[in-house]
Short mmCIF file of C-alpha atoms and ligand atoms in Angstrom, two decimals:
data_model
loop_
_atom_site.label_atom_id
_atom_site.label_comp_id
_atom_site.label_asym_id
_atom_site.label_seq_id
_atom_site.Cartn_x
_atom_site.Cartn_y
_atom_site.Cartn_z
CA UNK A 1 85.17 136.41 99.22
CA UNK A 2 85.69 137.67 102.71
CA UNK A 3 85.68 135.53 105.77
CA UNK A 4 86.09 135.86 109.49
CA UNK A 5 89.55 135.38 110.81
CA UNK A 6 89.47 133.19 113.87
CA UNK A 7 91.47 134.66 116.69
CA UNK A 8 94.35 132.83 118.20
CA UNK A 9 92.31 132.47 121.33
CA UNK A 10 89.73 130.50 119.37
CA UNK A 11 92.62 128.54 118.02
CA UNK A 12 94.00 127.61 121.40
CA UNK A 13 90.52 126.68 122.61
CA UNK A 14 89.67 124.66 119.56
CA UNK A 15 92.86 122.74 120.03
CA UNK A 16 91.89 121.97 123.56
CA UNK A 17 88.73 120.31 122.27
CA UNK A 18 88.74 116.54 122.05
CA UNK A 19 88.56 116.32 118.28
CA UNK A 20 85.68 116.17 115.91
CA UNK A 21 84.56 112.63 115.18
CA UNK A 22 81.49 111.38 116.97
CA UNK A 23 83.02 108.02 117.73
CA UNK A 24 85.78 109.45 119.87
CA UNK A 25 85.63 108.77 123.58
CA UNK A 26 85.17 111.87 125.67
CA UNK A 27 88.36 113.19 127.10
CA UNK A 28 86.81 114.12 130.41
CA UNK A 29 89.29 116.38 132.11
CA UNK A 30 91.20 117.77 129.17
CA UNK A 31 94.03 118.97 131.36
CA UNK A 32 95.25 115.47 132.05
CA UNK A 33 94.10 113.62 128.96
CA UNK A 34 96.66 112.21 126.58
CA UNK A 35 96.24 112.71 122.87
CA UNK A 36 95.46 109.50 120.96
CA UNK A 37 96.86 109.01 117.46
CA UNK A 38 93.46 109.65 115.88
CA UNK A 39 92.93 112.79 117.98
CA UNK A 40 96.39 113.94 117.04
CA UNK A 41 95.45 113.55 113.39
CA UNK A 42 92.24 115.53 113.85
CA UNK A 43 93.80 118.22 116.02
CA UNK A 44 96.44 118.61 113.36
CA UNK A 45 93.81 119.12 110.65
CA UNK A 46 91.84 121.63 112.75
CA UNK A 47 95.00 123.50 113.58
CA UNK A 48 96.07 123.56 109.93
CA UNK A 49 92.74 125.13 108.96
CA UNK A 50 93.30 127.91 111.48
CA UNK A 51 96.93 128.38 110.51
CA UNK A 52 95.72 128.79 106.93
CA UNK A 53 93.53 131.68 108.03
CA UNK A 54 96.45 133.36 109.80
CA UNK A 55 99.33 133.32 107.32
CA UNK A 56 99.81 134.18 103.67
CA UNK A 57 100.54 131.19 101.51
CA UNK A 58 102.27 130.40 98.25
CA UNK A 59 99.79 128.77 95.89
CA UNK A 60 101.99 128.00 92.89
CA UNK A 61 100.90 124.45 91.92
CA UNK A 62 104.42 123.62 90.69
CA UNK A 63 105.96 124.57 94.03
CA UNK A 64 103.26 122.72 95.97
CA UNK A 65 103.72 119.63 93.81
CA UNK A 66 107.49 119.72 94.26
CA UNK A 67 107.35 120.03 98.05
CA UNK A 68 104.74 117.29 98.41
CA UNK A 69 106.53 114.86 96.10
CA UNK A 70 109.95 115.42 97.67
CA UNK A 71 108.71 115.17 101.26
CA UNK A 72 106.73 111.98 100.57
CA UNK A 73 109.90 110.53 99.08
CA UNK A 74 111.76 111.27 102.33
CA UNK A 75 108.88 109.98 104.45
CA UNK A 76 109.02 106.61 102.70
CA UNK A 77 112.45 105.84 104.16
CA UNK A 78 111.79 107.65 107.47
CA UNK A 79 110.53 106.33 110.79
CA UNK A 80 107.34 108.41 110.58
CA UNK A 81 104.46 106.03 111.31
CA UNK A 82 101.37 107.97 110.35
CA UNK A 83 102.04 109.00 106.78
CA UNK A 84 98.86 110.99 106.17
CA UNK A 85 100.45 114.38 105.61
CA UNK A 86 99.06 117.81 104.85
CA UNK A 87 101.19 120.67 103.60
CA UNK A 88 101.29 124.41 103.99
CA UNK A 89 103.63 126.68 102.04
CA UNK A 90 104.11 129.94 103.87
CA UNK A 91 104.77 133.09 101.90
CA UNK A 92 107.78 134.33 103.83
CA UNK A 93 111.37 134.82 102.63
CA UNK A 94 112.60 133.87 106.11
CA UNK A 95 114.27 130.50 106.48
CA UNK A 96 111.92 128.08 108.27
CA UNK A 97 110.35 124.64 108.01
CA UNK A 98 108.52 122.36 110.43
CA UNK A 99 106.84 118.99 110.69
CA UNK A 100 104.20 119.13 113.42
CA UNK A 101 102.18 116.43 115.20
CA UNK A 102 99.12 115.46 113.21
CA UNK A 103 101.26 115.21 110.07
CA UNK A 104 101.38 118.89 109.17
CA UNK A 105 104.42 119.85 107.09
CA UNK A 106 105.17 123.54 106.70
CA UNK A 107 107.76 125.11 104.45
CA UNK A 108 108.61 128.79 104.07
CA UNK A 109 109.54 130.15 100.65
CA UNK A 110 112.73 131.21 102.41
CA UNK A 111 113.93 127.61 102.65
CA UNK A 112 114.34 127.62 98.86
CA UNK A 113 116.19 130.92 98.98
CA UNK A 114 118.65 129.53 101.55
CA UNK A 115 119.11 125.91 100.47
CA UNK A 116 121.36 126.02 97.41
CA UNK A 117 120.91 122.38 96.39
CA UNK A 118 118.20 119.76 96.63
CA UNK A 119 120.42 117.90 99.11
CA UNK A 120 120.48 120.93 101.42
CA UNK A 121 116.72 121.36 101.16
CA UNK A 122 116.24 117.64 101.84
CA UNK A 123 118.56 117.81 104.89
CA UNK A 124 116.32 120.38 106.55
CA UNK A 125 113.20 118.38 105.78
CA UNK A 126 114.79 115.08 106.91
CA UNK A 127 115.82 116.76 110.18
CA UNK A 128 112.27 118.07 110.74
CA UNK A 129 110.72 114.69 109.93
CA UNK A 130 113.05 113.15 112.51
CA UNK A 131 111.66 115.47 115.21
CA UNK A 132 108.24 114.16 114.21
CA UNK A 133 109.13 110.45 114.11
CA UNK A 134 111.06 110.60 117.40
CA UNK A 135 108.12 112.37 119.05
CA UNK A 136 110.24 115.19 120.36
CA UNK A 137 107.02 117.12 120.80
CA UNK A 138 105.81 114.70 123.41
CA UNK A 139 106.13 115.47 127.06
CA UNK A 140 108.37 112.61 128.04
CA UNK A 141 108.63 108.88 128.26
CA UNK A 142 105.59 108.68 130.48
CA UNK A 143 102.22 108.08 128.79
CA UNK A 144 103.82 106.26 125.84
CA UNK A 145 105.48 109.47 124.75
CA UNK A 146 102.12 110.95 123.92
CA UNK A 147 101.33 114.53 124.48
CA UNK A 148 98.60 115.99 126.62
CA UNK A 149 95.96 118.09 124.90
CA UNK A 150 96.93 121.49 126.39
CA UNK A 151 100.57 120.83 125.55
CA UNK A 152 99.73 120.07 121.96
CA UNK A 153 97.58 123.20 121.77
CA UNK A 154 100.42 125.28 123.18
CA UNK A 155 102.94 123.71 120.87
CA UNK A 156 100.89 124.27 117.75
CA UNK A 157 100.16 127.84 118.83
CA UNK A 158 103.91 128.33 119.13
CA UNK A 159 104.31 127.27 115.54
CA UNK A 160 101.63 129.72 114.39
CA UNK A 161 103.54 132.52 116.07
CA UNK A 162 106.77 131.49 114.41
CA UNK A 163 105.01 131.15 111.07
CA UNK A 164 103.28 134.50 111.37
CA UNK A 165 106.58 136.22 112.07
CA UNK A 166 106.10 136.66 115.80
CA UNK A 167 105.97 140.45 115.66
CA UNK A 168 102.28 140.94 116.41
CA UNK A 169 101.60 141.99 119.99
CA UNK A 170 98.33 140.06 120.33
CA UNK A 171 99.99 136.95 119.05
CA UNK A 172 102.96 137.49 121.35
CA UNK A 173 100.70 137.64 124.41
CA UNK A 174 99.48 134.13 123.76
CA UNK A 175 102.98 133.06 122.78
CA UNK A 176 104.10 133.96 126.26
CA UNK A 177 102.39 130.97 127.80
CA UNK A 178 104.76 128.95 129.89
CA UNK A 179 103.67 125.74 128.28
CA UNK A 180 104.67 126.91 124.82
CA UNK A 181 108.05 128.07 126.06
CA UNK A 182 108.76 124.83 127.90
CA UNK A 183 107.60 122.81 124.94
CA UNK A 184 109.89 124.66 122.58
CA UNK A 185 112.83 124.19 124.91
CA UNK A 186 112.19 120.50 125.13
CA UNK A 187 111.75 120.04 121.43
CA UNK A 188 114.94 121.88 120.64
CA UNK A 189 117.11 120.57 123.46
CA UNK A 190 120.65 119.78 122.42
CA UNK A 191 119.94 116.11 122.81
CA UNK A 192 116.89 116.25 120.54
CA UNK A 193 118.75 118.29 117.96
CA UNK A 194 121.55 115.73 117.89
CA UNK A 195 119.08 112.92 117.53
CA UNK A 196 117.21 114.68 114.72
CA UNK A 197 120.53 115.27 112.93
CA UNK A 198 121.58 111.65 113.35
CA UNK A 199 118.27 110.16 112.24
CA UNK A 200 117.92 112.76 109.51
CA UNK A 201 121.33 111.79 108.11
CA UNK A 202 120.40 108.10 108.10
CA UNK A 203 117.18 108.91 106.31
CA UNK A 204 118.90 111.11 103.74
CA UNK A 205 121.19 108.23 102.83
CA UNK A 206 118.34 105.73 102.65
CA UNK A 207 116.40 108.10 100.39
CA UNK A 208 119.38 108.20 98.01
CA UNK A 209 120.82 111.59 98.95
CA UNK A 210 124.38 112.43 99.86
CA UNK A 211 124.10 113.25 103.58
CA UNK A 212 127.17 115.51 103.32
CA UNK A 213 124.63 118.13 102.24
CA UNK A 214 123.56 118.53 105.86
CA UNK A 215 126.86 119.82 107.29
CA UNK A 216 127.36 121.86 104.12
CA UNK A 217 124.04 123.59 104.71
CA UNK A 218 124.83 124.18 108.41
CA UNK A 219 128.26 125.59 107.59
CA UNK A 220 126.89 128.04 105.12
CA UNK A 221 124.07 129.14 107.42
CA UNK A 222 126.58 129.76 110.18
CA UNK A 223 128.80 131.89 107.92
CA UNK A 224 125.82 133.73 106.50
CA UNK A 225 124.09 134.67 109.75
CA UNK A 226 127.08 134.82 112.10
CA UNK A 227 126.90 138.61 112.52
CA UNK A 228 123.17 138.94 112.03
CA UNK A 229 121.37 140.69 114.90
CA UNK A 230 118.09 138.99 113.92
CA UNK A 231 118.79 135.51 112.60
CA UNK A 232 115.88 133.63 111.01
CA UNK A 233 113.45 131.69 113.20
CA UNK A 234 114.94 128.38 112.13
CA UNK A 235 118.35 129.33 113.51
CA UNK A 236 116.88 130.64 116.76
CA UNK A 237 115.28 127.27 117.39
CA UNK A 238 118.11 125.29 115.77
CA UNK A 239 121.35 126.94 116.91
CA UNK A 240 124.13 125.91 114.58
CA UNK A 241 127.38 125.53 116.51
CA UNK A 242 130.89 124.47 115.54
CA UNK A 243 130.53 121.24 117.49
CA UNK A 244 127.18 120.42 115.93
CA UNK A 245 128.64 120.96 112.48
CA UNK A 246 131.65 118.79 113.34
CA UNK A 247 129.38 116.01 114.68
CA UNK A 248 127.21 116.11 111.59
CA UNK A 249 130.24 116.21 109.30
CA UNK A 250 131.75 113.15 110.99
CA UNK A 251 128.55 111.20 110.68
CA UNK A 252 127.89 112.20 107.09
CA UNK A 253 131.43 111.32 105.99
CA UNK A 254 130.77 107.69 106.92
CA UNK A 255 128.18 107.40 104.16
CA UNK A 256 129.12 105.88 100.82
CA UNK A 257 129.81 108.57 98.26
CA UNK A 258 127.63 108.83 95.18
CA UNK A 259 124.34 109.97 96.66
CA UNK A 260 122.23 112.66 95.03
CA UNK A 261 123.51 116.17 95.75
CA UNK A 262 121.25 118.22 93.56
CA UNK A 263 118.70 118.08 90.77
CA UNK A 264 117.79 120.25 87.82
CA UNK A 265 114.18 120.21 88.96
CA UNK A 266 115.07 121.65 92.38
CA UNK A 267 117.02 124.46 90.72
CA UNK A 268 114.14 125.27 88.36
CA UNK A 269 111.65 125.39 91.24
CA UNK A 270 114.13 127.48 93.21
CA UNK A 271 114.29 129.97 90.32
CA UNK A 272 110.49 130.28 90.52
CA UNK A 273 110.66 131.03 94.25
CA UNK A 274 113.51 133.52 93.75
CA UNK A 275 111.43 135.36 91.17
CA UNK A 276 108.50 135.50 93.62
CA UNK A 277 110.65 137.46 96.06
CA UNK A 278 112.15 139.87 93.52
CA UNK A 279 110.76 143.37 93.86
CA UNK A 280 109.98 143.54 90.15
CA UNK A 281 110.19 141.02 87.26
CA UNK A 282 112.73 143.41 85.71
CA UNK A 283 115.11 142.98 88.65
CA UNK A 284 114.69 139.20 88.41
CA UNK A 285 115.43 139.29 84.68
CA UNK A 286 118.54 141.36 85.31
CA UNK A 287 119.89 138.89 87.86
CA UNK A 288 119.19 135.81 85.72
CA UNK A 289 120.67 137.53 82.65
CA UNK A 290 123.88 138.26 84.55
CA UNK A 291 124.15 134.54 85.42
CA UNK A 292 123.52 133.62 81.81
CA UNK A 293 126.16 136.06 80.55
CA UNK A 294 128.63 134.38 82.84
CA UNK A 295 127.71 130.92 81.54
CA UNK A 296 125.55 130.72 78.40
CA UNK A 297 124.95 127.01 79.08
CA UNK A 298 123.21 127.75 82.41
CA UNK A 299 119.73 126.43 81.59
CA UNK A 300 118.33 127.33 85.00
CA UNK A 301 119.29 130.98 84.49
CA UNK A 302 117.77 130.88 81.00
CA UNK A 303 114.54 129.45 82.43
CA UNK A 304 114.52 132.05 85.22
CA UNK A 305 115.08 134.80 82.65
CA UNK A 306 112.22 133.46 80.50
CA UNK A 307 109.67 133.35 83.32
CA UNK A 308 110.77 136.81 84.51
CA UNK A 309 110.23 138.08 80.97
CA UNK A 310 106.76 136.52 80.78
CA UNK A 311 105.89 138.21 84.06
CA UNK A 312 107.32 141.50 82.81
CA UNK A 313 105.54 141.35 79.43
CA UNK A 314 108.65 140.82 77.26
CA UNK A 315 106.96 138.01 75.42
CA UNK A 316 109.14 137.76 72.30
CA UNK A 317 112.31 137.62 74.37
CA UNK A 318 110.75 134.96 76.59
CA UNK A 319 109.86 132.88 73.52
CA UNK A 320 113.46 133.07 72.31
CA UNK A 321 114.77 131.87 75.65
CA UNK A 322 112.32 129.00 76.03
CA UNK A 323 112.90 127.64 72.50
CA UNK A 324 116.39 126.17 73.11
CA UNK A 325 115.28 124.69 76.47
CA UNK A 326 112.31 122.92 74.90
CA UNK A 327 114.43 121.75 71.96
CA UNK A 328 116.83 120.15 74.43
CA UNK A 329 114.20 118.66 76.80
CA UNK A 330 110.89 118.52 74.91
CA UNK A 331 109.13 116.56 77.66
CA UNK A 332 110.22 118.56 80.70
CA UNK A 333 106.98 119.55 82.42
CA UNK A 334 108.40 122.77 83.89
CA UNK A 335 109.56 124.10 80.48
CA UNK A 336 106.28 123.11 78.87
CA UNK A 337 104.29 124.86 81.58
CA UNK A 338 106.35 128.01 81.01
CA UNK A 339 105.56 127.82 77.29
CA UNK A 340 101.86 127.29 78.11
CA UNK A 341 101.98 130.33 80.40
CA UNK A 342 103.60 132.33 77.61
CA UNK A 343 101.00 131.17 75.05
CA UNK A 344 98.15 132.06 77.40
CA UNK A 345 99.68 135.49 78.04
CA UNK A 346 100.06 135.98 74.25
CA UNK A 347 96.45 134.84 73.78
CA UNK A 348 97.47 131.78 71.77
CA UNK A 349 94.99 129.58 73.58
CA UNK A 350 94.79 126.82 70.94
CA UNK A 351 98.57 126.33 71.05
CA UNK A 352 98.50 126.20 74.82
CA UNK A 353 95.60 123.73 74.77
CA UNK A 354 97.29 121.28 72.40
CA UNK A 355 100.51 121.39 74.41
CA UNK A 356 98.67 120.69 77.66
CA UNK A 357 96.72 117.83 76.07
CA UNK A 358 99.92 116.28 74.74
CA UNK A 359 101.66 116.55 78.13
CA UNK A 360 98.64 115.10 79.94
CA UNK A 361 98.76 111.93 77.84
CA UNK A 362 102.25 111.40 79.31
CA UNK A 363 101.54 112.60 82.84
CA UNK A 364 97.79 112.17 83.40
CA UNK A 365 97.91 112.69 87.18
CA UNK A 366 100.27 115.65 87.27
CA UNK A 367 98.72 118.35 89.45
CA UNK A 368 100.16 121.49 87.78
CA UNK A 369 99.20 120.19 84.31
CA UNK A 370 95.66 119.41 85.44
CA UNK A 371 95.39 122.82 87.08
CA UNK A 372 96.46 124.70 83.95
CA UNK A 373 94.02 122.60 81.92
CA UNK A 374 91.22 123.99 84.08
CA UNK A 375 92.56 127.55 83.73
CA UNK A 376 92.61 127.13 79.96
CA UNK A 377 89.08 125.77 79.75
CA UNK A 378 87.85 128.74 81.77
CA UNK A 379 89.76 131.16 79.53
CA UNK A 380 88.00 129.59 76.55
CA UNK A 381 84.62 130.05 78.18
CA UNK A 382 84.02 126.35 78.73
CA UNK A 383 83.04 126.25 82.42
CA UNK A 384 81.13 122.97 82.12
CA UNK A 385 84.25 121.22 80.78
CA UNK A 386 86.35 122.95 83.44
CA UNK A 387 83.99 121.62 86.09
CA UNK A 388 84.49 118.08 84.82
CA UNK A 389 88.26 118.55 84.75
CA UNK A 390 88.17 119.76 88.34
CA UNK A 391 86.48 116.54 89.45
CA UNK A 392 89.70 114.72 88.46
CA UNK A 393 91.76 117.19 90.48
CA UNK A 394 89.50 116.86 93.51
CA UNK A 395 89.92 113.09 93.52
CA UNK A 396 93.64 113.53 94.16
CA UNK A 397 93.46 116.67 96.30
CA UNK A 398 90.22 116.52 98.32
CA UNK A 399 91.64 118.66 101.15
CA UNK A 400 93.24 121.41 99.11
CA UNK A 401 91.47 124.75 99.71
CA UNK A 402 92.98 126.19 96.50
CA UNK A 403 91.22 123.48 94.49
CA UNK A 404 87.89 123.96 96.32
CA UNK A 405 88.14 127.70 95.68
CA UNK A 406 88.50 127.00 91.94
CA UNK A 407 85.63 124.50 92.07
CA UNK A 408 83.38 127.15 93.61
CA UNK A 409 84.30 129.74 90.97
CA UNK A 410 83.84 127.26 88.14
CA UNK A 411 80.50 125.93 89.34
CA UNK A 412 79.33 129.52 89.64
CA UNK A 413 80.28 130.17 86.02
CA UNK A 414 78.63 126.98 84.76
CA UNK A 415 75.41 127.81 86.62
CA UNK A 416 75.66 124.98 89.17
CA UNK A 417 74.58 127.14 92.09
CA UNK A 418 73.95 124.35 94.58
CA UNK A 419 77.39 122.97 93.82
CA UNK A 420 78.85 126.46 94.17
CA UNK A 421 77.57 126.74 97.74
CA UNK A 422 78.72 123.22 98.61
CA UNK A 423 82.21 123.97 97.29
CA UNK A 424 82.36 127.25 99.19
CA UNK A 425 81.38 125.38 102.35
CA UNK A 426 84.29 122.96 101.91
CA UNK A 427 86.62 125.86 101.21
CA UNK A 428 85.57 127.75 104.35
CA UNK A 429 85.82 124.63 106.51
CA UNK A 430 89.36 124.01 105.25
CA UNK A 431 90.40 127.53 106.17
CA UNK A 432 88.83 127.33 109.62
CA UNK A 433 85.70 129.44 109.10
CA UNK A 434 82.88 127.07 110.12
CA UNK A 435 80.25 129.78 110.42
CA UNK A 436 80.50 130.74 106.76
CA UNK A 437 80.74 127.07 105.80
CA UNK A 438 77.44 126.25 107.55
CA UNK A 439 75.76 129.30 106.05
CA UNK A 440 76.80 128.24 102.55
CA UNK A 441 75.10 124.88 103.12
CA UNK A 442 71.92 126.71 104.15
CA UNK A 443 71.93 128.40 100.77
CA UNK A 444 72.53 125.04 99.09
CA UNK A 445 69.64 123.40 100.95
CA UNK A 446 67.27 126.18 100.05
CA UNK A 447 68.12 125.64 96.38
CA UNK A 448 67.92 121.86 96.59
CA UNK A 449 64.25 122.18 97.64
CA UNK A 450 62.41 118.91 97.08
CA UNK A 451 65.40 116.98 95.75
CA UNK A 452 65.49 114.84 98.89
CA UNK A 453 68.55 112.66 98.25
CA UNK A 454 70.58 115.81 97.59
CA UNK A 455 69.17 117.87 100.44
CA UNK A 456 69.71 115.06 102.93
CA UNK A 457 73.34 114.75 101.81
CA UNK A 458 73.80 118.47 102.31
CA UNK A 459 72.05 118.19 105.64
CA UNK A 460 74.38 115.45 106.83
CA UNK A 461 77.46 117.45 105.90
CA UNK A 462 76.02 120.51 107.59
CA UNK A 463 75.45 118.56 110.80
CA UNK A 464 79.10 117.49 110.80
CA UNK A 465 80.25 121.07 110.46
CA UNK A 466 77.77 122.27 113.12
CA UNK A 467 79.11 119.68 115.51
CA UNK A 468 82.59 121.05 114.98
CA UNK A 469 81.39 124.60 115.54
CA UNK A 470 79.44 123.60 118.67
CA UNK A 471 82.51 122.08 120.23
CA UNK A 472 84.45 125.26 119.67
CA UNK A 473 81.68 127.27 121.33
CA UNK A 474 81.56 124.88 124.30
CA UNK A 475 85.23 125.34 124.83
CA UNK A 476 84.78 129.10 124.77
CA UNK A 477 82.29 128.74 127.64
ZN1 ZN B 501 115.69 120.63 115.04
#
């Protein structure tokens, strides 16, 4: 599938629009209007769709599931009011993470490369969530600390630039807006950074972590990038200084000891991300094997070695490495999914199927397990069953473009052509391409013909999407 990439200009203009729902009051003069919570939510969703069309993403269900679960856990004990979050995992080895107004949480693959423990990863996320809950994005105390529409547009555009790497000249031209620069300065003022550290530390402790992870992470980042001519984006916006580290250390030391520092699951997910950024599976295997030689009891290294071997086609060796892990922890989802992956790669589909079925009886709502179930059904030429299985997934992940993409493919294979077009429409809308989305619903309507209940449903959805597109055009003048 190909689709139009909205330009950043469209993006900035779309964000200056008052939001999509019909029941919203008109903003009138957008330059002075303040963003309401509901508008913030909708602007956030629209912006996320456009961000999705601009940056490469990581679509590993296990990584997505880990990030979502861990961030929701932190949000529970945080001061974030609106807890409707959406996530984007950006395929970049650079260290960065953000939590933006509208409840958009972004994480670069590079955060996993840099954060050596779950506690360190959680410190970064707790700090970012504190920027969100303290409304550091807002203009000031006036207007109930709510942002004005152009400011929010500028701010979100700034994040796109950071996420996209910032090197592109066209992107940089828009980045140069004064508003974006001022906004970034305000958000990352020393005072705001201190507050985000302080509130982040409190939240880490409440969520059960050892907050000492935060200064530990800062100290290591400072050592690591001290002489770096081009430090990662996160350090440009979050300068780590001796005094900041000392402040954070003092605060963290007041916490009771005994909080969570790390988890096996974090390390296993981290091994997956590390393998993603290895040039070849062979190089990954070599690095994990060296760790294993050093300590034969290092299960994370053994797991990393096994998945590198699956990727590199050394299937027998992978089987030998997974066997002791599964013997030790027969119900660990991550090990079982590796074995399923291995069985699929070795064309042992029946074995894979029975393992997935067994795991699903224990973890019926687990996203990665449900996803691999669909993959397996498709591999076994059972698209109708796959379609049914996807309905379960959609119930839990109605705004996930990866799932809608699979739904479209699967409906195509099972001959549900109307459903195929409807699913494609949802996919395109989620990645910010309304034109294609509307066109897909035209195809669906044509097929629906005289089935009036169906065609009127499609019609209603199409009108919603057209309204969104019209507003964008209006803004473009
Ligand atoms: Zn910060």
